[in-house]
Short mmCIF file of C-alpha atoms and ligand atoms in Angstrom, two decimals:
data_model
loop_
_atom_site.label_atom_id
_atom_site.label_comp_id
_atom_site.label_asym_id
_atom_site.label_seq_id
_atom_site.Cartn_x
_atom_site.Cartn_y
_atom_site.Cartn_z
CA MET A 4 87.76 86.07 80.96
CA SER A 5 86.49 88.45 83.61
CA LYS A 6 88.76 89.33 86.51
CA LEU A 7 87.69 89.26 90.14
CA ILE A 8 89.70 91.34 92.61
CA LEU A 9 89.27 91.18 96.38
CA ALA A 10 90.48 94.40 98.01
CA LEU A 11 91.05 95.53 101.58
CA GLU A 12 90.93 99.13 102.78
CA SER A 13 92.28 99.99 106.24
CA SER A 14 94.06 103.32 105.82
CA CYS A 15 92.13 105.18 108.53
CA ASP A 16 89.10 104.32 110.64
CA GLU A 17 87.14 102.10 108.25
CA THR A 18 87.84 98.39 107.83
CA ALA A 19 86.48 97.55 104.40
CA CYS A 20 86.55 94.74 101.88
CA ALA A 21 85.06 94.72 98.40
CA ILE A 22 85.12 92.49 95.35
CA SER A 23 85.15 93.97 91.86
CA ARG A 24 84.58 92.38 88.46
CA ASP A 25 86.53 93.96 85.60
CA GLY A 26 86.98 97.17 87.54
CA ARG A 27 83.45 98.48 87.06
CA GLU A 28 81.09 96.10 88.74
CA ILE A 29 81.03 95.64 92.51
CA LEU A 30 79.97 92.17 93.66
CA ALA A 31 80.45 92.83 97.37
CA ASP A 32 81.07 95.89 99.50
CA VAL A 33 81.44 95.48 103.27
CA ILE A 34 82.42 98.29 105.63
CA TYR A 35 82.95 98.20 109.35
CA SER A 36 83.22 101.79 110.57
CA GLN A 37 85.10 102.64 113.76
CA ALA A 38 83.92 106.26 113.63
CA ASP A 39 81.69 106.01 116.74
CA MET A 40 84.61 104.85 118.83
CA HIS A 41 86.99 107.56 117.67
CA ALA A 42 84.21 110.13 118.16
CA LEU A 43 84.65 109.60 121.92
CA TYR A 44 88.15 111.12 121.58
CA GLY A 45 87.20 113.84 119.08
CA GLY A 46 89.39 112.36 116.32
CA VAL A 47 90.99 109.16 115.06
CA VAL A 48 93.34 107.52 117.59
CA PRO A 49 95.87 105.63 115.41
CA GLU A 50 96.66 102.88 117.93
CA ILE A 51 92.98 102.09 118.46
CA ALA A 52 92.38 102.14 114.69
CA SER A 53 95.12 99.52 114.09
CA ARG A 54 93.80 97.25 116.81
CA LYS A 55 90.24 97.43 115.54
CA HIS A 56 91.43 96.63 112.00
CA VAL A 57 93.14 93.50 113.38
CA GLU A 58 89.85 92.43 114.99
CA LYS A 59 87.67 93.06 111.94
CA ILE A 60 89.78 92.47 108.83
CA SER A 61 89.14 88.74 108.37
CA LEU A 62 85.45 89.17 109.23
CA VAL A 63 84.88 91.81 106.51
CA ALA A 64 86.78 89.64 104.00
CA GLU A 65 84.73 86.53 104.83
CA GLN A 66 81.53 88.55 104.63
CA ALA A 67 82.52 90.03 101.24
CA VAL A 68 83.17 86.58 99.74
CA ARG A 69 79.78 85.40 101.05
CA GLN A 70 78.03 88.53 99.74
CA ALA A 71 79.54 88.04 96.27
CA GLY A 72 78.39 84.42 96.20
CA ILE A 73 81.83 83.23 95.08
CA SER A 74 84.53 81.11 96.64
CA MET A 75 88.08 82.23 97.45
CA LYS A 76 89.52 80.20 94.57
CA ASP A 77 87.58 82.37 92.06
CA ILE A 78 89.63 85.45 93.05
CA ASP A 79 92.24 86.55 90.46
CA ALA A 80 94.19 88.95 92.70
CA VAL A 81 94.17 90.29 96.25
CA ALA A 82 94.65 94.02 96.78
CA ALA A 83 95.07 96.42 99.68
CA THR A 84 95.56 100.13 100.23
CA CYS A 85 99.29 100.57 100.94
CA ALA A 86 99.56 104.40 100.91
CA PRO A 87 98.87 107.02 102.11
CA GLY A 88 97.33 106.67 105.59
CA LEU A 89 97.99 105.77 109.21
CA ILE A 90 100.95 103.44 108.95
CA GLY A 91 99.87 100.93 111.59
CA ALA A 92 96.39 100.80 110.10
CA LEU A 93 97.68 100.33 106.53
CA LEU A 94 99.98 97.48 107.59
CA VAL A 95 97.02 95.45 108.89
CA GLY A 96 95.20 95.43 105.52
CA ALA A 97 98.40 95.01 103.50
CA ASN A 98 99.65 92.06 105.55
CA PHE A 99 96.27 90.37 105.47
CA ALA A 100 96.10 90.82 101.68
CA LYS A 101 99.67 89.61 101.15
CA ALA A 102 99.06 86.49 103.26
CA THR A 103 95.79 85.78 101.44
CA ALA A 104 97.46 86.24 98.04
CA LEU A 105 100.24 83.87 99.09
CA ALA A 106 97.75 81.24 100.30
CA LEU A 107 95.78 81.48 97.05
CA ASN A 108 98.94 81.67 94.91
CA LYS A 109 97.59 84.84 93.27
CA PRO A 110 99.18 88.28 92.73
CA PHE A 111 99.08 90.97 95.39
CA VAL A 112 98.13 94.45 94.18
CA PRO A 113 99.10 97.49 96.31
CA VAL A 114 96.75 100.45 95.78
CA HIS A 115 97.12 104.20 96.36
CA HIS A 116 94.19 105.46 98.44
CA ILE A 117 93.81 108.73 96.50
CA ARG A 118 93.75 106.85 93.19
CA GLY A 119 91.04 104.74 94.77
CA HIS A 120 88.96 107.86 95.50
CA VAL A 121 89.22 108.84 91.82
CA ALA A 122 88.17 105.31 90.82
CA ALA A 123 84.90 105.66 92.76
CA ASN A 124 83.82 107.60 89.67
CA TYR A 125 84.36 104.56 87.41
CA ILE A 126 81.83 102.68 89.51
CA ALA A 127 79.30 105.51 89.54
CA PHE A 128 79.73 106.32 85.83
CA PRO A 129 80.43 103.19 83.78
CA GLU A 130 81.00 105.27 80.64
CA LEU A 131 83.65 107.53 82.23
CA GLU A 132 87.18 107.09 80.94
CA PRO A 133 90.33 109.18 81.42
CA PRO A 134 91.80 111.61 80.45
CA MET A 135 90.21 114.01 82.92
CA THR A 136 90.89 116.34 85.82
CA ALA A 137 90.11 115.00 89.28
CA LEU A 138 89.50 116.81 92.55
CA VAL A 139 90.07 114.68 95.64
CA ALA A 140 89.01 116.41 98.85
CA SER A 141 89.02 114.32 102.00
CA GLY A 142 89.91 114.48 105.68
CA GLY A 143 93.61 114.11 104.92
CA HIS A 144 94.06 115.45 101.37
CA THR A 145 92.96 118.18 99.01
CA VAL A 146 94.50 117.59 95.62
CA ILE A 147 93.91 118.31 91.94
CA LEU A 148 95.08 115.54 89.62
CA ASP A 149 95.53 115.43 85.88
CA VAL A 150 94.48 111.85 85.16
CA ALA A 151 96.09 110.87 81.84
CA ASP A 152 94.95 107.27 82.07
CA TYR A 153 93.82 104.81 84.77
CA THR A 154 97.30 104.42 86.28
CA HIS A 155 99.16 107.55 85.20
CA MET A 156 98.38 110.85 86.85
CA GLU A 157 100.09 114.06 87.76
CA VAL A 158 99.56 116.19 90.86
CA VAL A 159 98.65 119.63 89.49
CA GLY A 160 97.85 121.25 92.83
CA ALA A 161 97.54 120.33 96.49
CA SER A 162 97.02 121.83 99.90
CA ARG A 163 100.19 123.28 101.40
CA ASP A 164 98.94 122.59 104.92
CA ASP A 165 95.59 121.28 106.19
CA ALA A 166 93.12 119.40 104.02
CA ALA A 167 89.67 120.93 103.56
CA GLY A 168 88.17 118.09 105.62
CA GLU A 169 90.57 118.85 108.48
CA ALA A 170 89.21 122.43 108.57
CA PHE A 171 85.61 121.13 108.71
CA ASP A 172 86.44 118.63 111.43
CA LYS A 173 88.38 121.06 113.62
CA ILE A 174 85.69 123.74 113.43
CA GLY A 175 83.04 121.10 114.06
CA ARG A 176 84.92 120.09 117.20
CA VAL A 177 85.19 123.69 118.46
CA LEU A 178 81.45 124.08 117.90
CA GLY A 179 80.81 120.89 119.89
CA LEU A 180 79.54 118.85 116.92
CA PRO A 181 80.16 115.10 116.84
CA TYR A 182 83.29 113.92 114.97
CA PRO A 183 83.72 114.11 112.01
CA GLY A 184 81.95 117.46 111.70
CA GLY A 185 81.83 117.89 107.89
CA ALA A 186 78.42 116.38 107.20
CA ALA A 187 76.79 118.14 110.21
CA LEU A 188 78.27 121.52 109.17
CA ASP A 189 76.95 120.93 105.66
CA ARG A 190 73.42 120.37 107.02
CA LEU A 191 73.64 123.48 109.24
CA SER A 192 74.97 125.61 106.37
CA LYS A 193 71.65 125.25 104.53
CA GLU A 194 70.02 127.52 107.14
CA GLY A 195 72.92 129.98 107.24
CA ASP A 196 74.08 133.20 105.64
CA PRO A 197 77.65 132.86 104.26
CA ALA A 198 78.17 136.65 104.33
CA LYS A 199 77.67 136.99 108.09
CA TYR A 200 81.20 135.85 109.02
CA PRO A 201 83.68 136.62 106.20
CA LEU A 202 86.56 134.10 106.31
CA PRO A 203 89.97 134.37 104.59
CA LEU A 204 90.48 132.77 101.21
CA ALA A 205 94.17 131.95 100.75
CA VAL A 206 96.14 132.40 97.54
CA ILE A 207 99.60 130.81 97.14
CA LYS A 208 101.90 133.13 95.21
CA ASP A 209 103.16 131.63 91.94
CA HIS A 210 101.26 128.37 92.56
CA PRO A 211 97.78 128.98 91.15
CA TYR A 212 96.53 125.41 91.72
CA ASP A 213 97.68 124.98 95.33
CA PHE A 214 95.48 125.47 98.38
CA SER A 215 95.89 126.49 101.99
CA PHE A 216 93.21 125.86 104.59
CA SER A 217 95.05 126.37 107.86
CA GLY A 218 94.40 130.14 107.87
CA LEU A 219 90.72 129.49 107.28
CA LYS A 220 90.67 126.95 110.11
CA THR A 221 92.44 129.29 112.54
CA ALA A 222 90.24 132.27 111.62
CA ALA A 223 87.06 130.28 112.25
CA VAL A 224 88.38 128.82 115.51
CA ASN A 225 89.45 132.29 116.72
CA LEU A 226 86.04 133.68 115.84
CA VAL A 227 84.37 131.08 118.06
CA HIS A 228 86.87 131.52 120.94
CA ASN A 229 86.65 135.35 120.85
CA ALA A 230 82.87 135.19 120.94
CA GLN A 231 82.98 132.72 123.85
CA GLN A 232 85.34 135.01 125.80
CA LYS A 233 83.00 137.94 125.32
CA GLY A 234 79.98 135.84 126.25
CA GLN A 235 78.55 136.31 122.75
CA ASP A 236 76.73 133.71 120.72
CA ILE A 237 77.96 132.49 117.37
CA ARG A 238 75.21 131.56 114.93
CA THR A 239 76.46 128.09 114.02
CA GLU A 240 74.44 127.98 110.79
CA ASP A 241 76.08 131.19 109.52
CA LEU A 242 79.60 130.02 110.38
CA ALA A 243 78.91 126.66 108.72
CA ALA A 244 77.65 128.46 105.60
CA ALA A 245 80.71 130.75 105.53
CA LEU A 246 83.02 127.77 105.87
CA SER A 247 81.42 125.73 103.06
CA ASP A 248 81.26 128.82 100.87
CA THR A 249 84.95 129.69 101.41
CA VAL A 250 86.09 126.11 100.74
CA ALA A 251 83.99 125.93 97.57
CA ARG A 252 85.26 129.32 96.32
CA SER A 253 88.82 128.19 96.99
CA VAL A 254 88.52 124.81 95.29
CA VAL A 255 86.23 125.28 92.29
CA PRO A 256 88.07 128.00 90.30
CA ARG A 257 91.35 126.11 90.68
CA VAL A 258 89.93 122.81 89.45
CA ILE A 259 88.30 124.49 86.45
CA ALA A 260 91.51 126.39 85.63
CA ALA A 261 93.56 123.17 85.92
CA ALA A 262 91.19 121.38 83.52
CA LYS A 263 91.32 124.26 81.02
CA ASP A 264 95.10 124.47 81.31
CA ARG A 265 95.44 120.78 80.38
CA GLY A 266 92.69 120.89 77.79
CA ARG A 267 90.53 118.39 79.71
CA LYS A 268 86.82 118.30 78.98
CA ARG A 269 85.86 116.24 82.04
CA ILE A 270 86.14 116.88 85.77
CA CYS A 271 85.37 114.30 88.43
CA ALA A 272 85.21 114.87 92.17
CA ALA A 273 85.90 112.46 95.00
CA GLY A 274 86.61 112.17 98.73
CA GLY A 275 84.42 112.84 101.75
CA VAL A 276 84.36 116.63 101.23
CA ALA A 277 83.02 116.09 97.68
CA ALA A 278 79.76 115.26 99.48
CA ASN A 279 79.49 118.93 100.48
CA SER A 280 76.35 120.44 98.95
CA THR A 281 77.76 123.97 98.50
CA LEU A 282 80.86 122.61 96.77
CA ARG A 283 78.76 120.35 94.53
CA ALA A 284 76.44 123.21 93.56
CA LEU A 285 79.30 125.59 92.71
CA LEU A 286 81.15 122.89 90.75
CA GLN A 287 77.97 122.20 88.79
CA ARG A 288 77.39 125.88 88.02
CA GLU A 289 80.97 126.66 87.02
CA CYS A 290 81.49 123.49 84.94
CA GLU A 291 78.31 124.26 83.03
CA LYS A 292 79.59 127.80 82.34
CA ALA A 293 82.98 126.44 81.20
CA GLY A 294 81.45 123.72 79.01
CA ILE A 295 83.12 120.98 81.06
CA ARG A 296 81.32 117.73 81.83
CA LEU A 297 81.14 117.16 85.58
CA TYR A 298 81.05 113.77 87.32
CA LEU A 299 79.88 113.81 90.94
CA PRO A 300 79.67 110.38 92.56
CA PRO A 301 76.80 109.63 94.98
CA LEU A 302 77.55 110.51 98.62
CA LYS A 303 78.08 106.85 99.55
CA LEU A 304 80.99 106.60 97.10
CA CYS A 305 82.59 109.91 98.16
CA GLY A 306 83.77 108.79 101.61
CA ASP A 307 86.16 105.92 102.25
CA ASN A 308 84.98 102.53 101.01
CA GLY A 309 86.43 99.27 99.79
CA ALA A 310 84.69 99.35 96.40
CA MET A 311 86.84 102.21 95.13
CA ILE A 312 90.02 100.31 96.09
CA ALA A 313 88.78 97.12 94.40
CA CYS A 314 88.02 99.14 91.26
CA GLN A 315 91.42 100.88 91.09
CA ALA A 316 93.13 97.57 91.93
CA TYR A 317 91.74 96.09 88.70
CA PHE A 318 93.36 98.82 86.62
CA GLU A 319 96.67 98.52 88.51
CA TYR A 320 96.56 94.73 88.05
CA MET A 321 95.90 95.07 84.31
CA ALA A 322 98.81 97.54 84.07
CA GLY A 323 101.12 95.00 85.74
CA ASN A 324 101.49 97.05 88.92
CA VAL A 325 101.69 94.13 91.31
CA GLY A 326 103.70 93.93 94.53
CA ASP A 327 105.83 91.16 95.97
CA ALA A 328 106.18 89.72 99.47
CA ALA A 329 108.45 92.64 100.45
CA GLN A 330 105.84 95.31 99.56
CA ASN A 331 105.81 98.03 102.21
CA CYS A 332 103.26 100.68 103.25
CA TYR A 333 103.82 104.45 103.26
CA ALA A 334 102.17 107.14 105.39
CA THR A 335 102.58 109.74 102.64
CA MET A 336 103.04 109.40 98.91
CA PRO A 337 101.95 111.49 95.92
CA ALA A 338 99.22 109.92 93.78
CA SER A 339 101.51 110.22 90.76
CA MET A 340 103.71 107.43 92.12
CA GLN A 341 103.24 103.69 91.48
CA VAL A 342 102.94 102.16 94.95
CA CYS A 343 104.58 98.88 93.90
CA ARG A 344 107.73 100.73 92.86
CA ALA A 345 107.81 103.17 95.77
CA ASP A 346 111.02 101.81 97.30
CA ASN A 347 112.86 102.65 94.11
CA GLU A 348 111.25 106.04 93.69
CA LEU A 349 110.95 107.54 97.18
O1 KG4 B 412 87.29 110.55 102.15
P1 KG4 B 412 86.96 110.47 103.59
O2 KG4 B 412 85.79 109.61 104.01
O3 KG4 B 412 88.18 109.98 104.42
C1 KG4 B 412 89.50 110.36 104.20
O4 KG4 B 412 90.17 109.72 103.31
O5 KG4 B 412 89.91 111.31 104.90
O6 KG4 B 412 86.74 111.98 104.08
C2 KG4 B 412 86.36 112.30 105.39
C3 KG4 B 412 86.21 113.80 105.49
C4 KG4 B 412 85.98 114.29 106.91
O7 KG4 B 412 86.84 115.38 107.14
C5 KG4 B 412 84.52 114.70 106.91
O8 KG4 B 412 84.22 115.72 107.84
C6 KG4 B 412 84.37 115.20 105.49
O9 KG4 B 412 85.08 114.24 104.71
N1 KG4 B 412 82.97 115.26 105.03
C7 KG4 B 412 82.36 116.41 104.64
C8 KG4 B 412 81.04 116.07 104.27
N2 KG4 B 412 80.89 114.73 104.46
C9 KG4 B 412 82.08 114.24 104.92
N3 KG4 B 412 82.84 117.66 104.57
C10 KG4 B 412 81.99 118.62 104.13
N4 KG4 B 412 80.71 118.39 103.78
C11 KG4 B 412 80.20 117.13 103.83
N5 KG4 B 412 78.94 116.89 103.46
ZN1 ZN B 413 89.85 108.64 101.86
#
């Protein structure tokens, strides 16, 4: 019997609902993005995000059920992202999912957002199975995971401070680009020379798989401010190219080394920053050299979406990782942890 999971995603500024069949097939995928509204403030305003989720959550769910051509009673479980993310925003999706599960008398499945990003690869590549090494690079996280199976993973390395996406967005803001700046900087970088503005590449002593991007962010911001004070022009394309190049040179060797260290023959990438063309090209080149098979999901599956949560929810459901009516949400949580048991483990 195939399993249909309806999943809600509301961890940041996207209200999304998707329906998966057996974890690989997506029957519906509806996203309402609040990005334009937050762009007015130059970043996500948590209070506004929560309120917008409240307005849109039942609409995206209704639309998803219609799109899938099913009825609510066909659903086997209802899932929602419960960690990590903006707490007020998470609570909207989780409460909606819990209430829906209760009304349908079906299990509620809490999902870890970062695990969801990894699962985007299972949709893009139906033949892909763990074990593998995963790189998740988004606006809030930069992490290397050793994925032993669908629901067991270990954090091998992570950013000690800012995520890579945070560096892109902050520099985009200083350059006057619309929020979030990552995609625009990527486009500009194609016309730029990465050697024009050398930026620092951080190394964390004794932690070869960890990252740091706050020094990179500050160096780039200072470069722009110093130039402005002296009335000089910064060539945006060159700074964008230097930024993408530095992030790629920081991330790629660590991911490859982590895969080699664990004897993994597959690497998959995920998260909004995995859409970056310089990062994708370097990953491709270096994986080929190392004889590692690389999985790069299409751009649409890199950023936040409901489909990835619906896919991971299937695997959590099959593993018995279901929550009860008391299930809480958590602003931070390592991807190695089972969300449904967080209260015991945190
Ligand atoms: O995964 P995501 O959609 O949301 C989070 O979970 O954070 O990632 C959003 C981040 C933003 O920081 C955005 O600027 C960045 O991904 N991003 C990019 C690109 N496209 C999106 N960064 C670099 N290059 C891109 N092409
Ligand atoms: Zn995300």
